[in-house]
Structure formats: C-alpha cells, structure tokens
Amino acid sequence: MSLHQSVWDGQINVKIVYEDTEFLLYIHRNAYFPLHYADIASYFDSVVSTDLTKSPIWLEHEDVPLKWNLPAGVLYDLLYLPAAEKRNEWVLQLRFDSPELPYPSTDIIPFSVSEDSIDYSSMLSQVVVNQLKQSTFVMNGNAKAMMTLSEDDSRFLWKAIALHDYNGFHSIAKKLHPRGQLIQRVPVKVYVAGTPVMIQAPIAPLQDGKATTLNDLLQNCF
C-alpha cells in the first residue's frame, strides 16, 4: 500500500453520546462529520424529544462545538490529543437545536432547514468545493482548473469525497494541477491547539534556491 493510500485510509474511533444512548462511528481523518449527520440523527431520533429531521444537530467536545467544516482529523488533533486523559475512542456529545439550547451559529456554520429535512451533504459540498477553489488558486496562481471542470467531473469529484473513493478523487484531482505544471504556492493552514488561532500561510516550494522546510514555514508564521 502506498503512503498516500495509507494516509487516505486513516481512521478515528468516535463514540457519540446523548444521555445513556451511544452511537459508535469510524470516521476517516480526512472526512467530515456532516457526511454522517443524517445517520446520527436517525439513530438518536427515537430517544430525544425533538424531531431531528427538522432540528439541526451538532457535536461537542467538552462543551466546545465542533467546526464541522474542518476535517475530522484536524478536529481530533486540535481538541482531543492535547488532553491529558487518553481513551481508545474520542467521546463527543450530541446536541440539537431547541429553545433551551439554540444552535451555536456564532461558533459554527449554521445549516439551512427546509420543511422536510436538513440537507447536511449539500451545505458541506459547497464549503469543500469553495476550499478546493481557494487551494487551486494558490497552487496555480488562478482557479481556472477548478472553474472549468465539467459538470460531470464536478459531481464525480464530490461523490468521490463523500464516498471516500481514493481512485475516483485522484482521477479528478490531477486535473486541478496538471502533471509538469510548476506549483506557485503550497496552500497551508496552521491551527494552534487550545486557541482559536488559524493562520493561512501559502508558501513557495523554494526560497533562495533551497527547498522550503516545515521549520521555515513555522519560523515565518510565528
């Protein structure tokens, strides 16, 4: 198995709890929690007093709402790993919008609620595709590769992300940065554990003719 494939397949053990009910989840580190929200809501719907098809849910780690627009692995490393107590699984609390506990829209992006249901996947796809546009712009100096994807390729790309399809994702991703094309900048975001600090640090692969290292990046950021 290649290094890329091993990283792609990395998973986290998660236990989601509400009162005495638990939901066990294996989530890939580079996946997003909202891809599982519909299943989570369906599982807990019979044990809560609210219709979870119409009340958006969110997850919390020690009273901190999870920013669902970040990959699960980033959230795990920021919130769980710095804690002193270690378990075999990451325990998260289920929360849902109610008069007693309204959705924390000042902390996390809210979801649109229709009369019938909440389309978590649609909102997530908008956020992820926008992030890909930004990354493509940083790497290529423009977002043309992303903007000119065919409608079929765009749908296939999101389907590959949602289904965690390694080969499907890379068959489209390689079109966003064609082989042989020089990388203008590497898109990097630095998150500081225990703080709300996030630094966007697009960095040149070479500085003064030498390869840029992670140490160079951190020295420039901090």
Short mmCIF file of C-alpha atoms in Angstrom, two decimals:
data_model
loop_
_atom_site.label_atom_id
_atom_site.label_comp_id
_atom_site.label_asym_id
_atom_site.label_seq_id
_atom_site.Cartn_x
_atom_site.Cartn_y
_atom_site.Cartn_z
CA MET A 1 0.00 0.00 0.00
CA SER A 2 1.34 3.45 -0.90
CA LEU A 3 1.99 6.18 1.67
CA HIS A 4 -0.76 8.29 0.04
CA GLN A 5 -3.22 5.42 0.34
CA SER A 6 -2.28 4.80 4.00
CA VAL A 7 -2.83 8.46 4.89
CA TRP A 8 -6.11 8.47 2.97
CA ASP A 9 -7.34 5.41 4.89
CA GLY A 10 -6.50 6.72 8.38
CA GLN A 11 -9.48 6.45 10.77
CA ILE A 12 -10.59 7.64 14.20
CA ASN A 13 -12.77 5.75 16.69
CA VAL A 14 -15.60 8.04 17.81
CA LYS A 15 -18.33 7.50 20.40
CA ILE A 16 -21.26 9.94 20.20
CA VAL A 17 -23.39 10.06 23.34
CA TYR A 18 -26.72 11.53 24.38
CA GLU A 19 -27.74 10.70 27.95
CA ASP A 20 -27.50 6.87 28.10
CA THR A 21 -27.51 6.24 24.34
CA GLU A 22 -24.32 5.78 22.36
CA PHE A 23 -23.51 5.77 18.64
CA LEU A 24 -20.18 4.28 17.52
CA LEU A 25 -18.52 5.66 14.42
CA TYR A 26 -15.32 5.02 12.48
CA ILE A 27 -14.60 8.22 10.59
CA HIS A 28 -11.71 8.83 8.21
CA ARG A 29 -9.31 11.55 9.28
CA ASN A 30 -9.75 13.45 6.02
CA ALA A 31 -13.56 13.10 6.03
CA TYR A 32 -16.17 15.45 7.51
CA PHE A 33 -18.68 14.79 10.28
CA PRO A 34 -21.75 16.13 8.38
CA LEU A 35 -21.43 13.19 5.98
CA HIS A 36 -22.66 11.11 8.94
CA TYR A 37 -25.13 13.58 10.45
CA ALA A 38 -28.19 12.08 8.75
CA ASP A 39 -27.38 8.61 10.13
CA ILE A 40 -26.61 10.05 13.58
CA ALA A 41 -29.90 12.00 13.63
CA SER A 42 -31.85 8.93 12.52
CA TYR A 43 -30.23 6.79 15.24
CA PHE A 44 -30.99 9.23 18.07
CA ASP A 45 -34.38 10.39 16.79
CA SER A 46 -36.29 7.87 18.91
CA VAL A 47 -34.60 8.86 22.18
CA VAL A 48 -34.90 12.66 22.03
CA SER A 49 -37.96 14.84 22.44
CA THR A 50 -37.28 16.81 19.25
CA ASP A 51 -37.81 15.88 15.60
CA LEU A 52 -34.20 15.68 14.43
CA THR A 53 -35.25 15.81 10.79
CA LYS A 54 -36.13 19.48 11.36
CA SER A 55 -33.72 20.49 14.14
CA PRO A 56 -30.07 20.73 13.11
CA ILE A 57 -27.62 18.76 15.19
CA TRP A 58 -24.03 19.43 16.15
CA LEU A 59 -21.32 17.68 18.14
CA GLU A 60 -19.34 18.95 21.11
CA HIS A 61 -16.06 18.04 22.74
CA GLU A 62 -16.09 19.10 26.39
CA ASP A 63 -18.65 21.84 25.66
CA VAL A 64 -16.75 23.08 22.59
CA PRO A 65 -18.87 22.89 19.39
CA LEU A 66 -17.04 21.11 16.57
CA LYS A 67 -16.42 23.24 13.50
CA TRP A 68 -17.87 20.76 11.02
CA ASN A 69 -16.22 22.47 8.03
CA LEU A 70 -12.84 21.10 9.20
CA PRO A 71 -11.75 17.50 8.54
CA ALA A 72 -12.28 15.09 11.44
CA GLY A 73 -8.53 14.52 11.80
CA VAL A 74 -7.82 18.23 12.24
CA LEU A 75 -10.51 18.49 14.92
CA TYR A 76 -9.18 15.38 16.66
CA ASP A 77 -5.62 16.72 16.75
CA LEU A 78 -6.73 20.17 17.95
CA LEU A 79 -9.24 19.14 20.61
CA TYR A 80 -8.55 15.58 21.71
CA LEU A 81 -4.79 14.97 21.52
CA PRO A 82 -3.76 17.88 23.78
CA ALA A 83 -5.97 16.49 26.59
CA ALA A 84 -4.23 14.65 29.42
CA GLU A 85 -6.73 11.76 29.60
CA LYS A 86 -6.46 9.20 26.79
CA ARG A 87 -9.12 6.70 25.74
CA ASN A 88 -9.49 4.21 22.93
CA GLU A 89 -12.19 6.37 21.37
CA TRP A 90 -13.00 10.04 21.07
CA VAL A 91 -16.16 10.76 23.06
CA LEU A 92 -18.40 13.51 21.68
CA GLN A 93 -21.73 14.84 22.91
CA LEU A 94 -24.75 15.11 20.63
CA ARG A 95 -26.55 18.45 20.68
CA PHE A 96 -29.60 19.64 18.74
CA ASP A 97 -31.32 22.96 18.21
CA SER A 98 -34.02 23.70 20.79
CA PRO A 99 -35.41 26.68 22.75
CA GLU A 100 -33.33 25.58 25.75
CA LEU A 101 -30.14 25.15 23.72
CA PRO A 102 -30.16 27.10 20.44
CA TYR A 103 -27.78 26.31 17.62
CA PRO A 104 -24.39 27.99 18.28
CA SER A 105 -24.32 29.91 14.99
CA THR A 106 -21.69 32.32 16.31
CA ASP A 107 -19.26 29.41 16.70
CA ILE A 108 -20.09 27.08 13.80
CA ILE A 109 -21.66 27.49 10.37
CA PRO A 110 -25.46 27.03 10.51
CA PHE A 111 -27.37 24.66 8.22
CA SER A 112 -30.42 25.58 6.18
CA VAL A 113 -33.63 23.93 7.37
CA SER A 114 -36.41 23.13 4.90
CA GLU A 115 -39.94 21.94 5.71
CA ASP A 116 -38.97 18.32 5.12
CA SER A 117 -35.36 17.82 6.17
CA ILE A 118 -31.88 19.24 6.55
CA ASP A 119 -29.52 18.62 3.65
CA TYR A 120 -26.20 18.40 5.50
CA SER A 121 -24.37 16.99 2.49
CA SER A 122 -25.37 19.85 0.18
CA MET A 123 -24.09 22.51 2.58
CA LEU A 124 -20.87 20.59 3.17
CA SER A 125 -20.25 20.20 -0.56
CA GLN A 126 -20.48 23.98 -1.03
CA VAL A 127 -17.91 24.57 1.70
CA VAL A 128 -15.49 21.88 0.50
CA VAL A 129 -15.70 22.91 -3.16
CA ASN A 130 -15.02 26.52 -2.18
CA GLN A 131 -11.94 25.37 -0.24
CA LEU A 132 -10.75 23.45 -3.31
CA LYS A 133 -11.15 26.60 -5.43
CA GLN A 134 -9.01 28.55 -2.96
CA SER A 135 -6.35 25.83 -2.88
CA THR A 136 -6.29 25.58 -6.68
CA PHE A 137 -5.85 29.34 -6.94
CA VAL A 138 -2.91 29.27 -4.51
CA MET A 139 -1.20 26.36 -6.28
CA ASN A 140 -1.69 27.50 -9.87
CA GLY A 141 -1.95 31.27 -9.49
CA ASN A 142 -5.56 31.07 -10.72
CA ALA A 143 -8.68 28.94 -10.20
CA LYS A 144 -9.18 28.19 -13.90
CA ALA A 145 -8.66 24.43 -13.50
CA MET A 146 -11.41 24.22 -10.89
CA MET A 147 -13.77 26.64 -12.62
CA THR A 148 -13.55 24.83 -15.97
CA LEU A 149 -14.27 21.33 -14.63
CA SER A 150 -17.19 19.81 -16.49
CA GLU A 151 -20.46 19.38 -14.64
CA ASP A 152 -19.97 15.61 -14.68
CA ASP A 153 -16.43 15.92 -13.28
CA SER A 154 -17.62 18.30 -10.55
CA ARG A 155 -20.36 15.86 -9.49
CA PHE A 156 -17.94 12.94 -9.65
CA LEU A 157 -15.39 14.82 -7.51
CA TRP A 158 -17.90 15.49 -4.74
CA LYS A 159 -19.22 11.92 -4.92
CA ALA A 160 -15.65 10.61 -4.52
CA ILE A 161 -15.13 12.84 -1.47
CA ALA A 162 -18.45 11.80 0.08
CA LEU A 163 -17.83 8.09 -0.55
CA HIS A 164 -14.14 8.32 0.34
CA ASP A 165 -13.18 6.94 -3.07
CA TYR A 166 -9.38 7.26 -3.34
CA ASN A 167 -9.04 6.44 -7.05
CA GLY A 168 -12.11 8.48 -8.01
CA PHE A 169 -10.89 11.54 -6.13
CA HIS A 170 -7.39 11.46 -7.61
CA SER A 171 -8.69 10.90 -11.14
CA ILE A 172 -10.25 14.39 -10.91
CA ALA A 173 -7.74 16.00 -8.56
CA LYS A 174 -4.93 15.51 -11.07
CA LYS A 175 -6.87 17.73 -13.48
CA LEU A 176 -6.72 20.56 -10.94
CA HIS A 177 -2.94 20.58 -11.11
CA PRO A 178 -1.72 19.02 -14.38
CA ARG A 179 1.49 16.97 -14.29
CA GLY A 180 4.55 19.06 -15.12
CA GLN A 181 2.97 22.36 -14.14
CA LEU A 182 5.01 24.27 -11.57
CA ILE A 183 3.40 24.83 -8.18
CA GLN A 184 3.23 28.55 -7.46
CA ARG A 185 2.50 28.19 -3.76
CA VAL A 186 1.63 25.35 -1.39
CA PRO A 187 -1.68 26.14 0.38
CA VAL A 188 -1.15 25.72 4.12
CA LYS A 189 -3.30 26.48 7.16
CA VAL A 190 -1.77 26.39 10.62
CA TYR A 191 -4.12 25.79 13.56
CA VAL A 192 -2.88 26.39 17.10
CA ALA A 193 -4.23 23.85 19.60
CA GLY A 194 -6.11 25.32 22.55
CA THR A 195 -6.71 28.65 20.79
CA PRO A 196 -8.99 29.97 18.02
CA VAL A 197 -5.89 31.00 16.03
CA MET A 198 -5.72 29.93 12.39
CA ILE A 199 -3.02 31.25 10.06
CA GLN A 200 -3.26 30.91 6.28
CA ALA A 201 0.28 30.59 5.04
CA PRO A 202 0.63 29.89 1.31
CA ILE A 203 4.33 29.23 0.90
CA ALA A 204 6.72 28.96 -2.03
CA PRO A 205 8.25 25.49 -2.52
CA LEU A 206 11.67 27.13 -2.93
CA GLN A 207 13.26 30.03 -1.07
CA ASP A 208 16.59 31.42 -2.31
CA GLY A 209 17.03 28.31 -4.41
CA LYS A 210 16.56 25.93 -1.47
CA ALA A 211 13.61 23.69 -0.66
CA THR A 212 11.28 25.24 1.92
CA THR A 213 11.03 23.16 5.08
CA LEU A 214 8.31 22.90 7.70
CA ASN A 215 10.67 24.72 10.08
CA ASP A 216 10.90 27.60 7.58
CA LEU A 217 7.11 27.79 7.48
CA LEU A 218 6.76 27.86 11.29
CA GLN A 219 9.53 30.45 11.65
CA ASN A 220 7.74 32.68 9.13
CA CYS A 221 4.34 32.23 10.82
CA PHE A 222 5.45 32.68 14.42
#
